[in-house]
Every structure is written in C-alpha cells, then in structure tokens.
PDB file of C-alpha atoms and ligand atoms in Angstrom:
ATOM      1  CA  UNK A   1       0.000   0.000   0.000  1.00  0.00           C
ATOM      2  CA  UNK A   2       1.516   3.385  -1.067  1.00  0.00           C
ATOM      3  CA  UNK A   3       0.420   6.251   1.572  1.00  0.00           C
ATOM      4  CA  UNK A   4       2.226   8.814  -0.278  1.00  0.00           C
ATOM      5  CA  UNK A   5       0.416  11.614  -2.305  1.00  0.00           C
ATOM      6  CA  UNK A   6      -1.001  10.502  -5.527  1.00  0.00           C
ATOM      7  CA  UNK A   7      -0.010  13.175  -8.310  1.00  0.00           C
ATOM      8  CA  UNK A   8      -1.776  12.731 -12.122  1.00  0.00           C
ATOM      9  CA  UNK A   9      -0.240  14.453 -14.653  1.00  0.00           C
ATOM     10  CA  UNK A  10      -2.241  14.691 -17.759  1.00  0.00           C
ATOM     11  CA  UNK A  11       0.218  15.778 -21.090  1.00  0.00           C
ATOM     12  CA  UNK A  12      -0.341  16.450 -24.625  1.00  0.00           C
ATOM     13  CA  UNK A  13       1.765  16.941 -27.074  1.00  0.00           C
ATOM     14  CA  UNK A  14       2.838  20.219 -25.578  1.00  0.00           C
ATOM     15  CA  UNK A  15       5.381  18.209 -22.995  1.00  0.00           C
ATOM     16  CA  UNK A  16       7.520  16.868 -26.359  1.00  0.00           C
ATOM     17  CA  UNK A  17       7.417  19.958 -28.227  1.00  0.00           C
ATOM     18  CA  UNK A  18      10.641  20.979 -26.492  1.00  0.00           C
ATOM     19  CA  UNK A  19      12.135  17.457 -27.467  1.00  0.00           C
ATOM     20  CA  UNK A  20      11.449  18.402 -30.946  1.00  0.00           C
ATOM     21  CA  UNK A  21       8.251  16.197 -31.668  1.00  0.00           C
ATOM     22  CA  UNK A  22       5.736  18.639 -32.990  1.00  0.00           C
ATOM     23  CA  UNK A  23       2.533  19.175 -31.504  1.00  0.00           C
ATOM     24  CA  UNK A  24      -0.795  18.746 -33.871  1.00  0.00           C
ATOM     25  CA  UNK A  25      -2.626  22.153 -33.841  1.00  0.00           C
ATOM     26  CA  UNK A  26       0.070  24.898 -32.638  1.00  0.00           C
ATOM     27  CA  UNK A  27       1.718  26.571 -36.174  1.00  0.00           C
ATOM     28  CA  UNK A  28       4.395  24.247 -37.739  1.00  0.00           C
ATOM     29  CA  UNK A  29       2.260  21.512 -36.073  1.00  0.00           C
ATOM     30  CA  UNK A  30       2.286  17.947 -37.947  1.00  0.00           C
ATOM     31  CA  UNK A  31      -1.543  18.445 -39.129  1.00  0.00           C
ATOM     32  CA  UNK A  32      -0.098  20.635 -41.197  1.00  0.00           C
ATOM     33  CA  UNK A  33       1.147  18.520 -43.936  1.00  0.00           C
ATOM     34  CA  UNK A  34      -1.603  16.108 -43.236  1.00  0.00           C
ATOM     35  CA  UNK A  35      -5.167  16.025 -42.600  1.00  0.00           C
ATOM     36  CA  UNK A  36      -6.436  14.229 -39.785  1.00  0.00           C
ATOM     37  CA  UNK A  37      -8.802  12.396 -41.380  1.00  0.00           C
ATOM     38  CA  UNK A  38      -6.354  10.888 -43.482  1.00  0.00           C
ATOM     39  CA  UNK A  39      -4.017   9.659 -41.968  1.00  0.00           C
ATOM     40  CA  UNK A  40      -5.494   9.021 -38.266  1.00  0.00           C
ATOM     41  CA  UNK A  41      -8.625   7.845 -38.465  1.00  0.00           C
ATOM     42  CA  UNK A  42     -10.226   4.352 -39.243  1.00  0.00           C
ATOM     43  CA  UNK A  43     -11.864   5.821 -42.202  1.00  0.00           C
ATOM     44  CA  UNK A  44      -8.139   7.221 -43.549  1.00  0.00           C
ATOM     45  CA  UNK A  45      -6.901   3.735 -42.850  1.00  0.00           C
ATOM     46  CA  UNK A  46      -9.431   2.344 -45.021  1.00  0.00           C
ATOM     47  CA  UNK A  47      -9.378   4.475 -47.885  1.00  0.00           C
ATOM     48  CA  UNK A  48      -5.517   4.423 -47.833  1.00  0.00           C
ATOM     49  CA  UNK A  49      -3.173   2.539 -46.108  1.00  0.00           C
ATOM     50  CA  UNK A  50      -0.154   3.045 -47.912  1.00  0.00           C
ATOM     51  CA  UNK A  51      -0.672   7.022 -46.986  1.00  0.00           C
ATOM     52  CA  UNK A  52      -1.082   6.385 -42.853  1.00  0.00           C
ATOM     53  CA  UNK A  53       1.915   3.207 -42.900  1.00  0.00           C
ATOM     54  CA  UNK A  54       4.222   5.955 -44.697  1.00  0.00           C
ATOM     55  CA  UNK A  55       3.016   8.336 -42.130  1.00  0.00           C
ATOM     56  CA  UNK A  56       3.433   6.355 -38.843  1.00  0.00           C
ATOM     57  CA  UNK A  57       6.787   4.675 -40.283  1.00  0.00           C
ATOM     58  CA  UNK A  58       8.334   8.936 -40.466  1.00  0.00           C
ATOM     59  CA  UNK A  59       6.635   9.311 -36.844  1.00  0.00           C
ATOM     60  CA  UNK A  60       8.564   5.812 -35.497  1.00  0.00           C
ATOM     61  CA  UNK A  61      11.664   7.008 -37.105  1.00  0.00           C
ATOM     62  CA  UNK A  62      11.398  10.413 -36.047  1.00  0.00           C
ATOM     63  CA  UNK A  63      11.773   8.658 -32.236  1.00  0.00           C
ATOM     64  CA  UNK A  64      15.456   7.575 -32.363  1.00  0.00           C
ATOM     65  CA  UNK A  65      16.419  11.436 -33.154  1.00  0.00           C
ATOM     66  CA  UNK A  66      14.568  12.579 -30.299  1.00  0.00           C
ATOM     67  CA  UNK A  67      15.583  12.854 -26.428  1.00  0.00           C
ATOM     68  CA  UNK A  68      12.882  13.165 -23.508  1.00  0.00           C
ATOM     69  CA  UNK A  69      13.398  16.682 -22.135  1.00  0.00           C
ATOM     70  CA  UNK A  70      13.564  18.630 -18.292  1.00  0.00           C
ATOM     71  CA  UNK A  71      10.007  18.239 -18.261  1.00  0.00           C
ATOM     72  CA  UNK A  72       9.891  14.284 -18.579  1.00  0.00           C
ATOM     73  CA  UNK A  73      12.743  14.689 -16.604  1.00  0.00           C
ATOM     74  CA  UNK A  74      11.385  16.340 -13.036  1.00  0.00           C
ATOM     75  CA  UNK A  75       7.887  14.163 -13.911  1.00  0.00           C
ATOM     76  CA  UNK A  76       9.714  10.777 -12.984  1.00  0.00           C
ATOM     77  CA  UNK A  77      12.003  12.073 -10.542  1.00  0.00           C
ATOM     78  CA  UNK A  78       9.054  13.251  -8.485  1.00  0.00           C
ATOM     79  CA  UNK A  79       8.510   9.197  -8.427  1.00  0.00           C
ATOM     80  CA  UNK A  80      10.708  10.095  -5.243  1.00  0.00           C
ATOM     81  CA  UNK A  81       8.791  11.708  -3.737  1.00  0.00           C
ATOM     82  CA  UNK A  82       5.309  10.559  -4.886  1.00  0.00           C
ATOM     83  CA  UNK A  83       3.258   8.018  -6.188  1.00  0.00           C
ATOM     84  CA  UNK A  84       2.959   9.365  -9.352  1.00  0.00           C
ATOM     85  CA  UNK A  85       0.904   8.105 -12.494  1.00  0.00           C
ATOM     86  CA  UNK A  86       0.992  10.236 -16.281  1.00  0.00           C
ATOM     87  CA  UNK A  87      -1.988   9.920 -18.510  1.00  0.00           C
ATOM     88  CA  UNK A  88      -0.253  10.508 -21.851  1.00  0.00           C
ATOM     89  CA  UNK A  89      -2.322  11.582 -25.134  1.00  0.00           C
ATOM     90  CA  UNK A  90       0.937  11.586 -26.792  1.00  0.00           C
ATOM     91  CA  UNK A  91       2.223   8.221 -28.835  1.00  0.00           C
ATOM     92  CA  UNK A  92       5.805   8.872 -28.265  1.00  0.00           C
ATOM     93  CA  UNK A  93       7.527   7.153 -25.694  1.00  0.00           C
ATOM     94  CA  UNK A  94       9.912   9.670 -23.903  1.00  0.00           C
ATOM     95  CA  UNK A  95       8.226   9.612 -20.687  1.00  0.00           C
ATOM     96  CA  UNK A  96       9.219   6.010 -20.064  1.00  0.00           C
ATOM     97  CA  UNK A  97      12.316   6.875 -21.191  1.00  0.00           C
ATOM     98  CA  UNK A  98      12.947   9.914 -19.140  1.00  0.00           C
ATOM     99  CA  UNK A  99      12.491   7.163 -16.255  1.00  0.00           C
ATOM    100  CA  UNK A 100       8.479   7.494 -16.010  1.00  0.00           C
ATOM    101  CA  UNK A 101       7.485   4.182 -14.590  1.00  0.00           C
ATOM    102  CA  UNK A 102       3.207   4.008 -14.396  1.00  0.00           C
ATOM    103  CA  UNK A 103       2.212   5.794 -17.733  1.00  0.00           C
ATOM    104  CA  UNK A 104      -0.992   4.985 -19.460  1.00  0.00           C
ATOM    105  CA  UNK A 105      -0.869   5.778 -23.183  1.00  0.00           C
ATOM    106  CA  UNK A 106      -4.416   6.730 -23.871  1.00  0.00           C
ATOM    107  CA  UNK A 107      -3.915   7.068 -27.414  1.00  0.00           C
ATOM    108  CA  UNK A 108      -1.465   4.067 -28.302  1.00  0.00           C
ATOM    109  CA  UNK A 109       2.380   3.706 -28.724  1.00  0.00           C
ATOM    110  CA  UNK A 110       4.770   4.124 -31.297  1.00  0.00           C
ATOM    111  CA  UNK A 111       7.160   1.427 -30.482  1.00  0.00           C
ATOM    112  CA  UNK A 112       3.985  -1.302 -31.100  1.00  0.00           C
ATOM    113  CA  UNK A 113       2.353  -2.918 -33.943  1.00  0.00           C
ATOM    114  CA  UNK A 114      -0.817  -5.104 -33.776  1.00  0.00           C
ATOM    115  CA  UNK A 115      -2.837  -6.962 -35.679  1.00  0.00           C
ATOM    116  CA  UNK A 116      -5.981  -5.421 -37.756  1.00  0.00           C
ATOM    117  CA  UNK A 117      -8.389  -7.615 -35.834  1.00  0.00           C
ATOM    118  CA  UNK A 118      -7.255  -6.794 -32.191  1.00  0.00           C
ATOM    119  CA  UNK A 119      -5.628  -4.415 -30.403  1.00  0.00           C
ATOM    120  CA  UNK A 120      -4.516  -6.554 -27.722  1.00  0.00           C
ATOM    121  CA  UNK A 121      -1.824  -8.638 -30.085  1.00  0.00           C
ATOM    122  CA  UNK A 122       0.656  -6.426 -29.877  1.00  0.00           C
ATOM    123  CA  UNK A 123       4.508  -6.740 -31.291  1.00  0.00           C
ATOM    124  CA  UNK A 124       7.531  -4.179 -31.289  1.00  0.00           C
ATOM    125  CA  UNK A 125       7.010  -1.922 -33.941  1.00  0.00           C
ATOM    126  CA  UNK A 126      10.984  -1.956 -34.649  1.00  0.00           C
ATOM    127  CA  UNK A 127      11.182  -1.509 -38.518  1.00  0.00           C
ATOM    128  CA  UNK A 128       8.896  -0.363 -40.834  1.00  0.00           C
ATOM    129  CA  UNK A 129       5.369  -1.614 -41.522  1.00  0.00           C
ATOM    130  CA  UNK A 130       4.832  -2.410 -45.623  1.00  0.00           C
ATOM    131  CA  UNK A 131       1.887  -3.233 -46.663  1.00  0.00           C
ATOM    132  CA  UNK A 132       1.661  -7.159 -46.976  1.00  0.00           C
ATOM    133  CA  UNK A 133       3.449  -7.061 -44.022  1.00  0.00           C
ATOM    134  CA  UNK A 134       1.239  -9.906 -41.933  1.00  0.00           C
ATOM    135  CA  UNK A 135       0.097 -10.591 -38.320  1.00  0.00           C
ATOM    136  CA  UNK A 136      -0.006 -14.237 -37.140  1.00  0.00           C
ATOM    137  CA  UNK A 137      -3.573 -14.523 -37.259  1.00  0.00           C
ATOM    138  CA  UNK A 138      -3.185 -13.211 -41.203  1.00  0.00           C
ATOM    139  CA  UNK A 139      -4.457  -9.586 -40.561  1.00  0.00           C
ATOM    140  CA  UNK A 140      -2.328  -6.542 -42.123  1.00  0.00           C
ATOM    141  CA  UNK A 141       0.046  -5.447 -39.403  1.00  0.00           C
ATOM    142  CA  UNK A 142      -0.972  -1.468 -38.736  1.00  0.00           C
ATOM    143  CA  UNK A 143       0.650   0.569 -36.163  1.00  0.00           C
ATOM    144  CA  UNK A 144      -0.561   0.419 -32.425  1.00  0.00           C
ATOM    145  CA  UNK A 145      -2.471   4.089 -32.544  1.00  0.00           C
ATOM    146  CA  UNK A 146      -6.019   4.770 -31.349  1.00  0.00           C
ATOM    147  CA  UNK A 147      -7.715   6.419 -34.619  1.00  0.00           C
ATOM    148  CA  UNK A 148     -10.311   8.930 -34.422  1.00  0.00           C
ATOM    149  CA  UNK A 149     -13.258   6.381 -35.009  1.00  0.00           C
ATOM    150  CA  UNK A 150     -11.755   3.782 -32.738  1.00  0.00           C
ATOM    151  CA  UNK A 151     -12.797   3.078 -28.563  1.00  0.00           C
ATOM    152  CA  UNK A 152     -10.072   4.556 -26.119  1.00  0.00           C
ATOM    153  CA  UNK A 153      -9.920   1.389 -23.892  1.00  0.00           C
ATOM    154  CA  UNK A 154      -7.517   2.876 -21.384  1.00  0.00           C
ATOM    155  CA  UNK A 155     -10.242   5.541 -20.333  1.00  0.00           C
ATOM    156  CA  UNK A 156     -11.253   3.849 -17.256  1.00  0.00           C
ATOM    157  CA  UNK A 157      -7.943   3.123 -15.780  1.00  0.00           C
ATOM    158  CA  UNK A 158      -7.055   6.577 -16.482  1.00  0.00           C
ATOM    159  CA  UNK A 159      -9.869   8.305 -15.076  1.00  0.00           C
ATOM    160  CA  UNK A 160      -9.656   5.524 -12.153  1.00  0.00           C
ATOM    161  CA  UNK A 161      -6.464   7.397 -11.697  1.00  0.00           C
ATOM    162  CA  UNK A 162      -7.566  11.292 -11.789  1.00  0.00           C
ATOM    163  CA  UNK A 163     -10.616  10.320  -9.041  1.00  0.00           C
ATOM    164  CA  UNK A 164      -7.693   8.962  -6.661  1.00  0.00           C
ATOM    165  CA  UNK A 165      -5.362  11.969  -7.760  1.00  0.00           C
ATOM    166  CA  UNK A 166      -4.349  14.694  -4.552  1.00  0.00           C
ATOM    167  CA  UNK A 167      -2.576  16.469  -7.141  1.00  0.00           C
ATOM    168  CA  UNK A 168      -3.845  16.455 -10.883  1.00  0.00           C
ATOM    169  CA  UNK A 169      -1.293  18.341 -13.291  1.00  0.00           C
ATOM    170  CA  UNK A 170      -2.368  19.063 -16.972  1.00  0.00           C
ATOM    171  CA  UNK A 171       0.608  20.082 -19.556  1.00  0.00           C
ATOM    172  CA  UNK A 172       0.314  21.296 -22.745  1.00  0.00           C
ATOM    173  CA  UNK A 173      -2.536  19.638 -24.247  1.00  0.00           C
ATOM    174  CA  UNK A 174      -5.625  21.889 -26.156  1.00  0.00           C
ATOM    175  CA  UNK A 175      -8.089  19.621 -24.206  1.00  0.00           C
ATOM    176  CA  UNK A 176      -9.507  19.671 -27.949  1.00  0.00           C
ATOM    177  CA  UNK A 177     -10.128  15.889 -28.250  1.00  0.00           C
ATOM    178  CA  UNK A 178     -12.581  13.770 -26.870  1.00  0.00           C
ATOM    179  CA  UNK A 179     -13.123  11.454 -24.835  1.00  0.00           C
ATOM    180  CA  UNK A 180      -9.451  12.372 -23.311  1.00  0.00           C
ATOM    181  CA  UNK A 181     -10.348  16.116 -22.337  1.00  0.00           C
ATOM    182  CA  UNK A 182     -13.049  14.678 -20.058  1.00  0.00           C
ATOM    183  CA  UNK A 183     -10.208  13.476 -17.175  1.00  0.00           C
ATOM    184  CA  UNK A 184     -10.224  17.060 -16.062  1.00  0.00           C
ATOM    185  CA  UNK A 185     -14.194  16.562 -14.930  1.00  0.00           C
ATOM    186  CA  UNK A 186     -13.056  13.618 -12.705  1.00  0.00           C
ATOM    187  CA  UNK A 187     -10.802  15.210  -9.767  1.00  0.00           C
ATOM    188  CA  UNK A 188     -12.554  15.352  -6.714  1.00  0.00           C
ATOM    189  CA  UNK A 189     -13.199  19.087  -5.116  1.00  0.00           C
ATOM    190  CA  UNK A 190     -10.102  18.591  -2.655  1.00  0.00           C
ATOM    191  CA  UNK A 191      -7.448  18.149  -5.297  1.00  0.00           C
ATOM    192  CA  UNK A 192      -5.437  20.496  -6.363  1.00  0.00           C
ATOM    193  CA  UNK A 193      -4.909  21.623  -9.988  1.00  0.00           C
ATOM    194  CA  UNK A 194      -2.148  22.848 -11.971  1.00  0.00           C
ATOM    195  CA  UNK A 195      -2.082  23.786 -15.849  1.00  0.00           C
ATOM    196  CA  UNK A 196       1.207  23.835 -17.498  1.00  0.00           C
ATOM    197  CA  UNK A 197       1.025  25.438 -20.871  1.00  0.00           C
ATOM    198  CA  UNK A 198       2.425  28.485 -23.141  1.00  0.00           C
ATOM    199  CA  UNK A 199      -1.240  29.310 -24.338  1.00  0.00           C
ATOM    200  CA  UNK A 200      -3.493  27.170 -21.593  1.00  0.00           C
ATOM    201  CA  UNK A 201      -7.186  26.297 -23.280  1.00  0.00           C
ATOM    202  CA  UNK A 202      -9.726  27.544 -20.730  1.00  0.00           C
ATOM    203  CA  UNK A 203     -11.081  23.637 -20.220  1.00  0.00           C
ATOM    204  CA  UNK A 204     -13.968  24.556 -20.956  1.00  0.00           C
ATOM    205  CA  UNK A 205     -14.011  26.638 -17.603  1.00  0.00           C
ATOM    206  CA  UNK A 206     -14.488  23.347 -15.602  1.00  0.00           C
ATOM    207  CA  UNK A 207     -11.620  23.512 -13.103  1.00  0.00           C
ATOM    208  CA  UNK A 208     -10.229  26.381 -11.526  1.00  0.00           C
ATOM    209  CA  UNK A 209      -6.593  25.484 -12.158  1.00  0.00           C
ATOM    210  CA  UNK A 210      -3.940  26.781 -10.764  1.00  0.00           C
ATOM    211  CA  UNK A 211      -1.805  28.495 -14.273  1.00  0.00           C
ATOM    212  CA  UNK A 212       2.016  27.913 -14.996  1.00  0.00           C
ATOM    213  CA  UNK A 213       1.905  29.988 -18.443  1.00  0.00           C
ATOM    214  CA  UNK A 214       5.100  28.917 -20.137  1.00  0.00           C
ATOM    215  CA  UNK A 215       6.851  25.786 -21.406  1.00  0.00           C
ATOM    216  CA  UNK A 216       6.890  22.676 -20.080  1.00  0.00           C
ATOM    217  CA  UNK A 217      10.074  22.312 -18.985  1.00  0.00           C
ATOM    218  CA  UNK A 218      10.005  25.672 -17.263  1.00  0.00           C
ATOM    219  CA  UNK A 219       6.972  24.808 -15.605  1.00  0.00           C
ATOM    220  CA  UNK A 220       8.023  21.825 -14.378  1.00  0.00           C
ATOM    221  CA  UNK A 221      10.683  23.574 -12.622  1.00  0.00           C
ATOM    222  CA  UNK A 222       8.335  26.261 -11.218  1.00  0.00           C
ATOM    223  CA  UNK A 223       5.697  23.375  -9.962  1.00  0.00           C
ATOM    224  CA  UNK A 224       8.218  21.440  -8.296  1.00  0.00           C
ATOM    225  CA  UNK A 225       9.402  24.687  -6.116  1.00  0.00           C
ATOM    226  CA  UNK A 226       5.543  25.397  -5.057  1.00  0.00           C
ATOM    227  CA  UNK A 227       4.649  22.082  -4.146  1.00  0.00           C
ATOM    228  CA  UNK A 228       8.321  22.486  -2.076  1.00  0.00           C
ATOM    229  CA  UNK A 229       6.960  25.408  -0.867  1.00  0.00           C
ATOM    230  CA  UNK A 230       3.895  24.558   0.070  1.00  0.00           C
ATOM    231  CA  UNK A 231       5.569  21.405   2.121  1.00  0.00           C
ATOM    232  CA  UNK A 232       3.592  18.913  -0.603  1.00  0.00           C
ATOM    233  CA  UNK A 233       7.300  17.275  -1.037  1.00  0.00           C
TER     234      UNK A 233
HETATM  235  P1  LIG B   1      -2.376  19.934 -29.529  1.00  0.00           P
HETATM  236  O1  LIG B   1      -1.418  20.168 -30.656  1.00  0.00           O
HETATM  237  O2  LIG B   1      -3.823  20.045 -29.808  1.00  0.00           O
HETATM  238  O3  LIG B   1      -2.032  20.954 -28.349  1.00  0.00           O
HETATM  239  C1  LIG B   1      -0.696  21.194 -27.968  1.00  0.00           C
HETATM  240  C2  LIG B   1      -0.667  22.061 -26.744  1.00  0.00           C
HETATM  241  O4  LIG B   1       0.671  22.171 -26.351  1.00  0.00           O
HETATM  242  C3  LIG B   1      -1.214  23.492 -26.957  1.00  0.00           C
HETATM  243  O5  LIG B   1      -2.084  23.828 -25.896  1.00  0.00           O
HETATM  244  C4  LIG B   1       0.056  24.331 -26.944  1.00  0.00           C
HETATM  245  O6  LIG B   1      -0.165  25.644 -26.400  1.00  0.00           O
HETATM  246  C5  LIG B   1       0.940  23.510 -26.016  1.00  0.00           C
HETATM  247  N1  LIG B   1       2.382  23.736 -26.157  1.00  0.00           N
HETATM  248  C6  LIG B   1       3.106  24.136 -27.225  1.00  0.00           C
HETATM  249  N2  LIG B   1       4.406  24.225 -26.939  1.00  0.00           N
HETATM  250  C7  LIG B   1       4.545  23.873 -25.633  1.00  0.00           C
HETATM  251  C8  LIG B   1       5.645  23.749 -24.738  1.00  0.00           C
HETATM  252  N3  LIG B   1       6.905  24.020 -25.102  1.00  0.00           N
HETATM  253  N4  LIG B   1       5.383  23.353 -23.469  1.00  0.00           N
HETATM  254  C9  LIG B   1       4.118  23.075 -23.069  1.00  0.00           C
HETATM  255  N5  LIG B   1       3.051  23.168 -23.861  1.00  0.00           N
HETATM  256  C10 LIG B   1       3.255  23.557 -25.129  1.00  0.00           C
HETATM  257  O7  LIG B   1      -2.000  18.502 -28.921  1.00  0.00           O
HETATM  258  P2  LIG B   1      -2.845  17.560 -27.946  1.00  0.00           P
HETATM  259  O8  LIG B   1      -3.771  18.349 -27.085  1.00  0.00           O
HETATM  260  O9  LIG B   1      -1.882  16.638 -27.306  1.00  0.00           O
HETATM  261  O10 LIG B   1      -4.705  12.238 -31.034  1.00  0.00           O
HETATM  262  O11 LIG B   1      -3.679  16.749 -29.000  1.00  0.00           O
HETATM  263  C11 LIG B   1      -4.515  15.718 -28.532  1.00  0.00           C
HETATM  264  C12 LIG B   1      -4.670  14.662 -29.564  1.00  0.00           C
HETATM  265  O12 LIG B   1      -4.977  15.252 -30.827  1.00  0.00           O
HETATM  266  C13 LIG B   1      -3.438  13.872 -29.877  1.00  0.00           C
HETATM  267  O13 LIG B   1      -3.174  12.856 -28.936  1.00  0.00           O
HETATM  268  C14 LIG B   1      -3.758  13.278 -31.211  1.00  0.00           C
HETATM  269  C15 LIG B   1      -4.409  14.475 -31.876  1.00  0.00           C
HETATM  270  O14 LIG B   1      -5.452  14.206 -32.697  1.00  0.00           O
HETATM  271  C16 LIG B   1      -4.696  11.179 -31.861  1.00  0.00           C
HETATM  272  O15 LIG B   1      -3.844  11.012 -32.718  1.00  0.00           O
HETATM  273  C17 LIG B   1      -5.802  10.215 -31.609  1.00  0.00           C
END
C-alpha cells in the first residue's frame, strides 16, 4: 500500500514539443502537412493505407532522433517523492524513457504494432510496416495508434487514476479531443490543480486550475518549487 500523495499528470503533445516532436494544432504543427482524417482515423486507414503506414513509419523514425526533455525529466524524478501516475495523449515514448514508470498511453504507442483484428496482439514496432506485411492470425500489421473512429480502452484506468489523484497536473494539451479532455471533470473538489502550458485552453471553464503559463520544462521547474513550498514534497 503506497500512503504517499497521488499526483496525475495529464500531457499532450505540448510536454515533447521541447524534445522536438511537434505538436498537432500549434503553427508548424504535424496536421499541417496532413489532414487528420487521413491519416489518423479508421476511415483514412481504409481508404488508404499506404498514406497512414508511410506516415506512422516517419513518426517511429522520427523517435530515435529525439531525447525526452527537463520536463519528462522532473515528472519521474518526483517518483521520489510521490506516487505518481501520467496519462499521456501523446504516442511517443519519452516519458518512459525519461524514467516514467506508471504511464498509461491513452492514445497508443509508437514502439507497437498489432494486428488489424485486435488491439490486444501487440509486437515491437521496430522496422517499418509495408503493406503485406502480416500478423499471425493473417491480418495486415498497422501501427498500435487509437484512430479517431476507434474506442479509447484505457479511459477507465485513467480516469480511475484522476478520481484517486491529490494532485492532478495538466501540460500542454488543447483539451480539444474527446473522450481524453473529459479526465479534467473527474478530480474530486479537494485536489489540487495545476495547468502547465504556453497558451493554456480555458477547459472549458471546468476547473479552476492553478496556471504555470510557459513551457513545459520551465513549468516543471516552477511546480516542483511550489509544491516544495507549500511542504507537498
Ligand atoms: P495539440 O497540438 O492540440 O495541443 C498542444 C498544446 O501544447 C497546446 O495547448 C500548446 O499551447 C501547447 N504547447 C506548445 N508548446 C509547448 C511547450 N513548449 N510546453 C508546453 N506546452 C506547449 O495537442 P494535444 O492536445 O496533445 O490524437 O492533442 C490531442 C490529440 O490530438 C493527440 O493525442 C492526437 C491528436 O489528434 C490522436 O492522434 C488520436
């Protein structure tokens, strides 16, 4: 049993950007190139797969050139300190990495493959999917993603997590996509809320959260001297 505080953090694609993984919807972001529809969703997947395997084999090999950053960094080095889970939207793996050791991918992971009939036969995604390229159970191997269209499983266990959380921290996420923005409904009234981000969404004025307007990695800093401060380490 762990008595110590339980601190969520919730991130987006806003926690990598200083890594160098671009977020979806800021300027320069990777929708850019690419509609959504096209190449992450279940529809784009089966209207072209050559078009999303292309696009998730750049976004796999885009991972070896990129390091997890300060922000990563401080989240699993509060595992000190904390019992501390992160609910991830993001696909890339740098919070593990950075040393993160409970993180629930709501939205998938790079580093996997499956098979086109289930989710839950996963494989290392290691080299590039082609297509042709073949599961056990004979189903085209795709990338482990959840696709605009497709159920986001993880869900309960993650908003399991935000109901237990003392501390829930969001960072850099536009709380624009659904079901995943809902976590911030779940805290209960006693916890206390943080929002780490350069250009924070409003939530949907749900939660009155405490604002660290700048970059992750910066905020990360700044959160881990209040909660000093205010004797929560
Ligand atoms: P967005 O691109 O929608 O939002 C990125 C957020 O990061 C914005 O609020 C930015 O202000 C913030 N940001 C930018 N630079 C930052 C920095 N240096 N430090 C901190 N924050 C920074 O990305 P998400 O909200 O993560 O889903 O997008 C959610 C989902 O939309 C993704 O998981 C993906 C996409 O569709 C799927 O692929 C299913």
């Amino acid at each position: 049993m762990d008595n110590r505080k339980k601190i969520v953090f919730f991130t987006g694609a806003g926690v990598s950007a200083e890594s160098g993984v671009k977020t979806f919807r800021d300027h320069g972001g990777l929708w850019e190139g690419h509609s959504v529809m096209e190449v992450a969703s279940i529809r784009g997947w089966n209207t072209d797969k050559s078009k999303v395997l292309k696009f998730y084999n750049e976004r796999r090999r885009q991972l070896n050139e990129v390091e997890p950053n300060d922000a990563h960094k401080i989240i699993a080095e509060l595992e000190k300190y904390y019992n501390v889970v992160v609910i991830t939207q993001n696909v890339d793996d740098l919070h593990e990495r950075a040393g993160s050791t409970n993180v629930i991918h709501l939205h998938g992971e790079l580093i996997k493959m499956c098979s086109s009939k289930s989710k839950e036969k996963t494989l290392p995604y290691d080299k590039d999917i082609e297509i042709g390229d073949k599961h056990e159970d004979g189903s085209q191997l795709r990338p482990y993603i959840v696709w605009f269209g497709e159920n986001v499983p993880k869900m309960i266990d993650a908003s399991n997590e935000v109901e237990e959380a003392d501390i829930f921290v969001v960072i850099g996420t536009s709380l624009n996509v659904y079901p995943a923005a809902d976590l911030i409904k779940y805290t209960k009234d006693e916890c206390k809320t943080y929002f780490i981000d350069p250009n924070p969404s409003d939530g949907g004025g749900i939660k009155d959260f405490t604002i660290i307007q700048t970059g992750a990695s910066e905020g990360m800093d700044k959160l881990k001297k209040l909660l000093n401060n205010e004797k929560d380490i």
